[in-house]
Short mmCIF file of C-alpha atoms in Angstrom, two decimals:
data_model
loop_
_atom_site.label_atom_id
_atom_site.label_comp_id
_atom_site.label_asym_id
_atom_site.label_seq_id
_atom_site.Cartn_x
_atom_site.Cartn_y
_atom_site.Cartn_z
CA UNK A 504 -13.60 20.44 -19.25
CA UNK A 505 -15.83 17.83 -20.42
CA UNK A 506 -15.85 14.13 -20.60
CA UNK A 507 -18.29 13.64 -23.42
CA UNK A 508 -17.01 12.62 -26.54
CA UNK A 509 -19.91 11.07 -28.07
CA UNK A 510 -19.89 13.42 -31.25
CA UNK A 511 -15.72 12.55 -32.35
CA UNK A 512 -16.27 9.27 -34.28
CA UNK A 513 -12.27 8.87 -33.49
CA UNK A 514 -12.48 8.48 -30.23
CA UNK A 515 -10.70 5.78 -28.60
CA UNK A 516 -13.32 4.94 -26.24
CA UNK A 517 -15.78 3.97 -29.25
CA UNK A 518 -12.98 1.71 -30.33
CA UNK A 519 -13.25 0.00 -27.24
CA UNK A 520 -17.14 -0.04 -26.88
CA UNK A 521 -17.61 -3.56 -28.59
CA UNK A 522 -14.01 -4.76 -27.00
CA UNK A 523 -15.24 -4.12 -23.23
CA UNK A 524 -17.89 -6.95 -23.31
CA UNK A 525 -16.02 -9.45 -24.83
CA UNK A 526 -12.99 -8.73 -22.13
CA UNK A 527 -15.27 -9.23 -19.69
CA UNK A 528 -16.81 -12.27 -20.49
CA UNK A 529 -13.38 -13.75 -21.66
CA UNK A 530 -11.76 -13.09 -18.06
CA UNK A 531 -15.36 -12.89 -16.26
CA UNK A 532 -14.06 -16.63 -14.29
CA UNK A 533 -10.89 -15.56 -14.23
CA UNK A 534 -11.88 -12.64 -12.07
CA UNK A 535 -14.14 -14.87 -10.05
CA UNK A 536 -11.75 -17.03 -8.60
CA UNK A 537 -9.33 -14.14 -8.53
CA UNK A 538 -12.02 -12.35 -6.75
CA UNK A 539 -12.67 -14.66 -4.22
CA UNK A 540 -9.35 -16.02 -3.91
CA UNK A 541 -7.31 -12.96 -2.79
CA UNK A 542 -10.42 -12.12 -0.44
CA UNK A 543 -9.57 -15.32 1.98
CA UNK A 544 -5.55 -14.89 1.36
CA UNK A 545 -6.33 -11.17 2.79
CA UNK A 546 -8.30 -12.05 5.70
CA UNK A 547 -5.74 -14.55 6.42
CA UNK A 548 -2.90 -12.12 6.10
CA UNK A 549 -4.74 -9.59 7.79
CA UNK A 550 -5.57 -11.48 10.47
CA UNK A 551 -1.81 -12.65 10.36
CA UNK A 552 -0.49 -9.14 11.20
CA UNK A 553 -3.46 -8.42 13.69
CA UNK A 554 -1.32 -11.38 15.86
CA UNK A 555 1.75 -9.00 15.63
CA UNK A 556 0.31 -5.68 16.60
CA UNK A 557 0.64 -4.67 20.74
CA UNK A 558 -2.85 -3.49 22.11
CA UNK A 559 -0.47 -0.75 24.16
CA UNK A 560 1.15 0.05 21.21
CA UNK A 561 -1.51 0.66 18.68
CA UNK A 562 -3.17 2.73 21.36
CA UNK A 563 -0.25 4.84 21.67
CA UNK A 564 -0.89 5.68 17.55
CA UNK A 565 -4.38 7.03 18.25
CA UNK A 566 -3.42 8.76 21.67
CA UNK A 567 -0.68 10.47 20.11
CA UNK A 568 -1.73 10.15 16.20
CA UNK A 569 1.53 12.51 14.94
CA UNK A 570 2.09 9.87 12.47
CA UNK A 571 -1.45 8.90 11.73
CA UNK A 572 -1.94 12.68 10.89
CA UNK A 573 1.21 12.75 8.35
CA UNK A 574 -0.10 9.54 6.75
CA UNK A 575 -3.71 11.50 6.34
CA UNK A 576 -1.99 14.51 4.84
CA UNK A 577 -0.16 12.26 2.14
CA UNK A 578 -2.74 10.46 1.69
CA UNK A 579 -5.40 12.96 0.80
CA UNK A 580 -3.06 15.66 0.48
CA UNK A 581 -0.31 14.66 -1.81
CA UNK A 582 -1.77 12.45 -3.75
CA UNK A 583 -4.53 14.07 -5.08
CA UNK A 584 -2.65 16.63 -5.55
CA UNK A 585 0.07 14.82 -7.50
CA UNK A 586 -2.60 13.34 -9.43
CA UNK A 587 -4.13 16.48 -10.93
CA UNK A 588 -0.44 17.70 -11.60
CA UNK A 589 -0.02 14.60 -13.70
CA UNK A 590 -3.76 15.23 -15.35
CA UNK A 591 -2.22 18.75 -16.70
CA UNK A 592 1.29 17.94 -17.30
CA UNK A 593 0.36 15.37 -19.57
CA UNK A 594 -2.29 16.89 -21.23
CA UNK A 595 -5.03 14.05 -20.27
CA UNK A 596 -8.24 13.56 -22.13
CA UNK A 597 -11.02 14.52 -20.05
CA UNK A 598 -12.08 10.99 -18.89
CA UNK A 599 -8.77 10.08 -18.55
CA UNK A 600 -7.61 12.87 -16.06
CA UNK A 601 -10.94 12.02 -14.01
CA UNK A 602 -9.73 8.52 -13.44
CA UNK A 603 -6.47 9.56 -12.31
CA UNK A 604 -7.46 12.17 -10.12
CA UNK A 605 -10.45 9.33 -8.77
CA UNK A 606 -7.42 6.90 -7.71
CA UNK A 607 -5.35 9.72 -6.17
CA UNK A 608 -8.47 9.95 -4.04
CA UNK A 609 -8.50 6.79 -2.25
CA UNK A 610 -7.15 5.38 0.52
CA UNK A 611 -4.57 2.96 1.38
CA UNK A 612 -4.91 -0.54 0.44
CA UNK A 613 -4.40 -4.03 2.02
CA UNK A 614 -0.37 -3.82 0.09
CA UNK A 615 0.71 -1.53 1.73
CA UNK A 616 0.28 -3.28 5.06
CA UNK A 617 2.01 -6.61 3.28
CA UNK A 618 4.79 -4.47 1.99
CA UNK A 619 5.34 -2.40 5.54
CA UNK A 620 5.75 -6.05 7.16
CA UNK A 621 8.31 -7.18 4.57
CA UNK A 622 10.47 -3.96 5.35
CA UNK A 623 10.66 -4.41 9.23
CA UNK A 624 8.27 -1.19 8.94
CA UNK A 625 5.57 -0.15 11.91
CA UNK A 626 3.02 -2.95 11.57
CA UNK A 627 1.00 -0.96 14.26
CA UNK A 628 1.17 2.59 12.46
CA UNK A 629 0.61 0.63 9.06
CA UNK A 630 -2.83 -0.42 9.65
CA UNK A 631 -3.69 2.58 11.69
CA UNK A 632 -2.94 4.48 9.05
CA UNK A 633 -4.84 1.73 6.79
CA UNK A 634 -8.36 1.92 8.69
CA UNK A 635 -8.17 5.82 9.67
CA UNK A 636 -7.91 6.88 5.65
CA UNK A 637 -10.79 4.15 4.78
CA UNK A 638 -13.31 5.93 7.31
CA UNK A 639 -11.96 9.61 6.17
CA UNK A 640 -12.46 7.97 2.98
CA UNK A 641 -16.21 8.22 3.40
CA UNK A 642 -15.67 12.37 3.95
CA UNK A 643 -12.68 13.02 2.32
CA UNK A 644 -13.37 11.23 -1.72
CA UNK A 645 -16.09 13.21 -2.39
CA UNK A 646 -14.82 16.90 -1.09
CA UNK A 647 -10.93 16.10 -2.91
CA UNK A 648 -12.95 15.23 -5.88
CA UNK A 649 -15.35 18.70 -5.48
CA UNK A 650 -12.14 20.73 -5.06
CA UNK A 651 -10.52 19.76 -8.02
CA UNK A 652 -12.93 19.34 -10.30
CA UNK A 653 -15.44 22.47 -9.78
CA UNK A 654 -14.05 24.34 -12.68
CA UNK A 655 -14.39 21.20 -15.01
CA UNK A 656 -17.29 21.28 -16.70
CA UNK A 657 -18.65 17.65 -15.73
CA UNK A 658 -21.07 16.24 -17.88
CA UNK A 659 -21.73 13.01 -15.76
CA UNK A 660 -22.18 12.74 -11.92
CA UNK A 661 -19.17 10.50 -9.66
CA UNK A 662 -20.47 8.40 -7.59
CA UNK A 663 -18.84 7.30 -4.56
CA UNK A 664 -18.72 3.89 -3.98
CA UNK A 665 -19.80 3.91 0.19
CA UNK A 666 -20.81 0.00 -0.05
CA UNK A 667 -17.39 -1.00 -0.86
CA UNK A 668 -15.88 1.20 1.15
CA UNK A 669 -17.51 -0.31 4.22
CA UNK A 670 -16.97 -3.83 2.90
CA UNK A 671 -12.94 -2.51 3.18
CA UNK A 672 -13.39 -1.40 6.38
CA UNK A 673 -15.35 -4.46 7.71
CA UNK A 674 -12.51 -6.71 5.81
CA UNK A 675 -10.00 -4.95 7.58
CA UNK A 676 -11.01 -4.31 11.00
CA UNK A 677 -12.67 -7.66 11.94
CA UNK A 678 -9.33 -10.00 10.96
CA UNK A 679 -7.04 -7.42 12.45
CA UNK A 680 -9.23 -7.31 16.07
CA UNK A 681 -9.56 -11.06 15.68
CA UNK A 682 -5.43 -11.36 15.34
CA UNK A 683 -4.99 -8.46 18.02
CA UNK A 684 -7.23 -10.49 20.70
CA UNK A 685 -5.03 -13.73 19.64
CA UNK A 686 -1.96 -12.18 20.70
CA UNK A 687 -3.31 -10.87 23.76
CA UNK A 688 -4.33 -14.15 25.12
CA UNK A 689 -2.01 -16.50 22.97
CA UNK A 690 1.06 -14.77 22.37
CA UNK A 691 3.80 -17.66 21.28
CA UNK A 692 0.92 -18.89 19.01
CA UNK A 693 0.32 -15.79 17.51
CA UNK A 694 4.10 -16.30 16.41
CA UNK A 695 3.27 -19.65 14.79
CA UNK A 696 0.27 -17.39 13.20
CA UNK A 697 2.32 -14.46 11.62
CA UNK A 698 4.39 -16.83 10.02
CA UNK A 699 2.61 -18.25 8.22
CA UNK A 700 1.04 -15.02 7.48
CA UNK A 701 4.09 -13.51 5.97
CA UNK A 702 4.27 -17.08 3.93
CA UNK A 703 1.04 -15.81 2.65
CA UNK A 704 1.74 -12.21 2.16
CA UNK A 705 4.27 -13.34 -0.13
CA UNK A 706 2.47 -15.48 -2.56
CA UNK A 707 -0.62 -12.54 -2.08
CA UNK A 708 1.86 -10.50 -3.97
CA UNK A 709 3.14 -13.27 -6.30
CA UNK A 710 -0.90 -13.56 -7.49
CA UNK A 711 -1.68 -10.07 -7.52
CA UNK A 712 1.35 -9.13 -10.15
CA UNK A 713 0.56 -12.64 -12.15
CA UNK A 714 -3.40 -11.66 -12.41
CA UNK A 715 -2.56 -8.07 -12.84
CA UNK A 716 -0.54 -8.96 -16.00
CA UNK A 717 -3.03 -11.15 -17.36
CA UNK A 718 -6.71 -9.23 -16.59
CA UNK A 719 -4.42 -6.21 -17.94
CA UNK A 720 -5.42 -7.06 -21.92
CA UNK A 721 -4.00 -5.75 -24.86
CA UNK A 722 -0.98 -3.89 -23.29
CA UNK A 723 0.25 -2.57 -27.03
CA UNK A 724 -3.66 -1.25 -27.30
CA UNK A 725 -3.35 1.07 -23.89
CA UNK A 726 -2.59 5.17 -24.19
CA UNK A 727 1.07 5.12 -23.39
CA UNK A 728 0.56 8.59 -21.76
CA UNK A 729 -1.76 6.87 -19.46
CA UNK A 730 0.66 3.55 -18.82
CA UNK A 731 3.71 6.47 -18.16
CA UNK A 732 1.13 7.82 -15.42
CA UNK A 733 0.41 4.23 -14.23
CA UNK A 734 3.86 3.68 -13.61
CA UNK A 735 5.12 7.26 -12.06
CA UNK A 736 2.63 7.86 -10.37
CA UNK A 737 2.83 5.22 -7.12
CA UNK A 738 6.70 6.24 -7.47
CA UNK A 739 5.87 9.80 -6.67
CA UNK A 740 3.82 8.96 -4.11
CA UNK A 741 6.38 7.06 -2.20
CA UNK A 742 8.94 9.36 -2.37
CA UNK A 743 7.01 12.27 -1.61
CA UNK A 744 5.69 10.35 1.45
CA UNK A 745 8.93 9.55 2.83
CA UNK A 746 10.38 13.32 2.23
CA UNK A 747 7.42 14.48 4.10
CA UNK A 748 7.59 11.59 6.76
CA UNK A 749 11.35 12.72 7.21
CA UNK A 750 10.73 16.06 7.28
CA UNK A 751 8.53 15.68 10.21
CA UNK A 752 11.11 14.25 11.92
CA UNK A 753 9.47 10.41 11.97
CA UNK A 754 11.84 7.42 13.15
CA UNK A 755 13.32 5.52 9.81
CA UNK A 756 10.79 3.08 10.41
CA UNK A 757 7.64 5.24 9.98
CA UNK A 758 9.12 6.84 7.46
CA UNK A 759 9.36 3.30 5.56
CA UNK A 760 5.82 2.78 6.59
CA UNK A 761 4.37 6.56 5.77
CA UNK A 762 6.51 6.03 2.08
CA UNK A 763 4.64 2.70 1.39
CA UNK A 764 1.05 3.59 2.62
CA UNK A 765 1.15 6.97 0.62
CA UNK A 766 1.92 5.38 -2.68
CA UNK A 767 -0.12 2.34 -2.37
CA UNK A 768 -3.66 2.79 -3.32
CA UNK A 769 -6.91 0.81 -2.87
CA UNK A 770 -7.30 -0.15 -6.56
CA UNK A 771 -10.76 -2.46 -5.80
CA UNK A 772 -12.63 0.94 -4.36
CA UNK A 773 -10.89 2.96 -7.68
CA UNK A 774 -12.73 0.44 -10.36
CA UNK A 775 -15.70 0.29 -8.16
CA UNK A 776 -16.13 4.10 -8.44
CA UNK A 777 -15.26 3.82 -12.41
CA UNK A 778 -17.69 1.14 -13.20
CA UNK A 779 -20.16 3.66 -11.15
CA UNK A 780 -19.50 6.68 -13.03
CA UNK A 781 -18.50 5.91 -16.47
CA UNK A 782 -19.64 5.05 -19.12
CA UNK A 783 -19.14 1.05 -20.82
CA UNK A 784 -17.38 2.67 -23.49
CA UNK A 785 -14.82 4.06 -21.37
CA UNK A 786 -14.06 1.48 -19.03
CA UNK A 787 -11.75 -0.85 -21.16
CA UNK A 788 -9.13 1.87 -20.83
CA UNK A 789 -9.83 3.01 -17.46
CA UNK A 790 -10.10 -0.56 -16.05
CA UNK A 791 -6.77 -1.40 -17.64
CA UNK A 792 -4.93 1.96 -16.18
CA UNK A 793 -6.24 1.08 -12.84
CA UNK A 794 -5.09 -2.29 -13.12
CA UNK A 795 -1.89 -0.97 -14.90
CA UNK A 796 -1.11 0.86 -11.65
CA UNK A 797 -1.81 -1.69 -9.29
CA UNK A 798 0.83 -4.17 -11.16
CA UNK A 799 3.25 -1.11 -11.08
CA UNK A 800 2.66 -0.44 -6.83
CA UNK A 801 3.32 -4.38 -6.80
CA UNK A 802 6.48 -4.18 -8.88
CA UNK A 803 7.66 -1.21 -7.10
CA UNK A 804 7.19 -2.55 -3.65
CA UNK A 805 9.01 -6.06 -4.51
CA UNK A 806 11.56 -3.99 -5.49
CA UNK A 807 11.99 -2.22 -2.84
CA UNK A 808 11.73 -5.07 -0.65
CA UNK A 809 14.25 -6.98 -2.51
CA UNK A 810 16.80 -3.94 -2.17
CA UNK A 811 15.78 -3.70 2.05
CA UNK A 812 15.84 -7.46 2.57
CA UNK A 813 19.71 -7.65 0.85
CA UNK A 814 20.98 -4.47 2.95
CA UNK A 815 19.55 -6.22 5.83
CA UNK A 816 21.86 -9.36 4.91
CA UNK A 817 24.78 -6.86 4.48
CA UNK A 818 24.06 -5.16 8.13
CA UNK A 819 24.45 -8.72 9.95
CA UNK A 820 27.67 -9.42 7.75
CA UNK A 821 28.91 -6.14 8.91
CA UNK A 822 28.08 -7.04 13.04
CA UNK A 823 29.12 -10.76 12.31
CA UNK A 824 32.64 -9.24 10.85
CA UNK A 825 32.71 -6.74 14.02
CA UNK A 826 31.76 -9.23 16.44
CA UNK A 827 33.95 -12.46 15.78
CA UNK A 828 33.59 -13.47 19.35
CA UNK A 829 29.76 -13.90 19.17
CA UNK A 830 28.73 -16.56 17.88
CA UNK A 831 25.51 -15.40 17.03
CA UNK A 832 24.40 -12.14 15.75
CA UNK A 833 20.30 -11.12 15.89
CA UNK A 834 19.86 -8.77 13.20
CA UNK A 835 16.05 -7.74 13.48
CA UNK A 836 15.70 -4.11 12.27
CA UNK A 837 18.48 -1.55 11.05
CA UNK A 838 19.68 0.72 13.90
CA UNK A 839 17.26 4.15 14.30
CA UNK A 840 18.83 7.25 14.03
CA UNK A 841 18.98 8.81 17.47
CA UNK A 842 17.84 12.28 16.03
CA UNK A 843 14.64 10.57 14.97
CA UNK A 844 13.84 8.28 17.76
CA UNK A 845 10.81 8.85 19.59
CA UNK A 846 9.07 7.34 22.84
CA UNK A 847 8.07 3.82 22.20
CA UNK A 848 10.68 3.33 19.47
CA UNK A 849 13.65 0.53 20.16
CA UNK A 850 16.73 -0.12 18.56
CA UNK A 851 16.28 -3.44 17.72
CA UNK A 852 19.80 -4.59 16.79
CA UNK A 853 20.89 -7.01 19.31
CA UNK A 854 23.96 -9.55 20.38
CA UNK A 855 23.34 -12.49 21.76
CA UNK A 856 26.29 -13.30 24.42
CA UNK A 857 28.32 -16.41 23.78
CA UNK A 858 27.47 -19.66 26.60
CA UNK A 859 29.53 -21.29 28.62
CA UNK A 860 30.88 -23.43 26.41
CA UNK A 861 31.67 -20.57 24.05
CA UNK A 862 33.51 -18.74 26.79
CA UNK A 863 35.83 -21.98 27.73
CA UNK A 864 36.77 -22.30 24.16
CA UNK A 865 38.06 -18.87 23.86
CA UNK A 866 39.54 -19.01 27.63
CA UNK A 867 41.56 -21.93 26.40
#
């Protein structure tokens, strides 16, 4: 398998040689203040959802790390697997089927901890699971990428981007600790704090699906077999997560959190590895399928917020309809499944007991 396709004049990749430059001087602001931009709204929102994580509770995750260690398996497991399924199914070019298989190889990205909040998921497991797979990243890129590729015949060398990786990390950990140590000593102002967070979170996503669509250029000009992987593949990865978290026998909640983190790649490290290994001629398309699948995780995860958030609102109908006598009716998180609850989980579904005044009326 090679990736050289200097000598076919019809190559698309010479088609896009003279395109690339003028694409990225066109948007080269654009991705400035996009750049810099979503780099403060995710140290705010990670710091946000560091002032909602339990010290006791996120220590629990690496004392007992069962669901850490599923998230690791789908994570560099499943998806570099599904990713090299895709590459043959599809019959990639050789370039092509090297990108994909690069993004199946990273880890988990800031989304996936936005998206986990939205769902009532396990904040704590969430960015466990976020910072473990970005330091196995730094072991576990190059030797998925070694494994699947030894037979190709590789006429370029992938380099993996360790800088950025460890600017991930560093963007990651520090909010997060900063949040954590807020909550410890602050708690009801750590409330005030994550709620404005999730505020945030929500316009993060707004501005990542707005800049996706317009940094993504020339839509009608990108390999439809590569916008069809794009779009299936974060799809297979969150099903495929939550089978396996399920399987396992994970609480509902993890398995919401396992599903979202698997399928929910870090696109910045996946173009930083691109723009180190390819080629300018190549990059137009393989910038615009990374980008292409970021916009699709986006899509997919508002989506599937959209379709949690309005069976949440049907749950507390359904208590408020059981419960006429209470006057009101705390709905925080859909009732776990005793088969998968484990130590440390809580059914979080609660009553509130009518007052005194409440209990006069309906004594009367």
């Amino acid at each position: 398998m090679s990736v050289d396709c200097s000598s076919n004049a019809s190559c698309p990749a010479h088609s896009m040689e003279d395109e690339l430059p003028l694409q990225m001087e066109g948007h080269g602001i654009l991705k400035l203040v996009f750049t810099v931009v979503s780099a403060l709204m995710v140290g705010l929102v990670m710091f946000s959802f560091g002032c909602s994580v339990e010290i006791r509770k996120l220590w629990s995750h690496f004392r007992r790390p069962w669901g850490i260690a599923v998230g690791l398996i789908c994570q560099f497991g499943l998806m570099p697997l599904t990713a090299y399924l895709l590459a043959l199914s599809f019959s990639l070019k050789p370039f092509q089927a090297i990108a994909v298989l690069i993004l199946g190889c990273c880890p988990g990205g800031t989304i996936s901890n936005v998206l986990t909040f939205w769902v009532d998921g396990d904040m704590d497991l969430s960015i466990s699971m976020t910072t473990c797979s970005t330091v196995a990243a730094l072991g576990m890129m190059p030797l998925c990428l070694y494994l699947y590729t030894w037979s190709w015949d590789l006429k370029q060398n992938l380099t993996i981007p360790y800088q950025s990786i460890g600017i991930t990390l560093g963007s990651l950990i520090v909010p997060v600790a900063f949040g954590v140590f807020v909550n410890y000593r602050w708690p009801k102002q750590a409330k005030v704090i994550l709620k404005v967070g999730a505020i945030a979170s929500g316009i993060l996503l707004l501005v990542v699906a707005v800049i996706g669509v317009v940094l993504v250029k020339g839509w009608n000009n990108i390999d439809i077999t590569l916008l069809l992987v794009s779009f299936i593949f974060p799809l297979v990865g969150h099903v495929t997560g939550f089978l396996l978290a399920l399987l396992t026998h994970q609480s509902w909640q993890r398995c919401r959190t396992i599903s979202i983190e698997t399928g929910a790649q870090n696109i910045q490290l996946c173009i930083a590895m691109l723009q180190l290994s390819f080629a300018a001629e190549y990059l137009a398309q393989l910038f615009n399928f990374a980008l292409a699948y970021g916009l699709f995780q986006v899509l997919l995860g508002l989506l599937t917020v959209a379709a949690y958030q309005a069976y949440k609102r049907r749950q507390k109908s359904k208590l408020r309809r059981q419960h006429p006598g209470c006057p009101e009716v705390s709905y925080e998180k859909p009732r776990e499944t005793s088969v998968f609850l484990e130590e440390g989980d809580e059914v979080t579904v609660t009553l509130e007991p009518p007052g005194p005044e409440q209990q006069h009326r309906a004594a009367e």
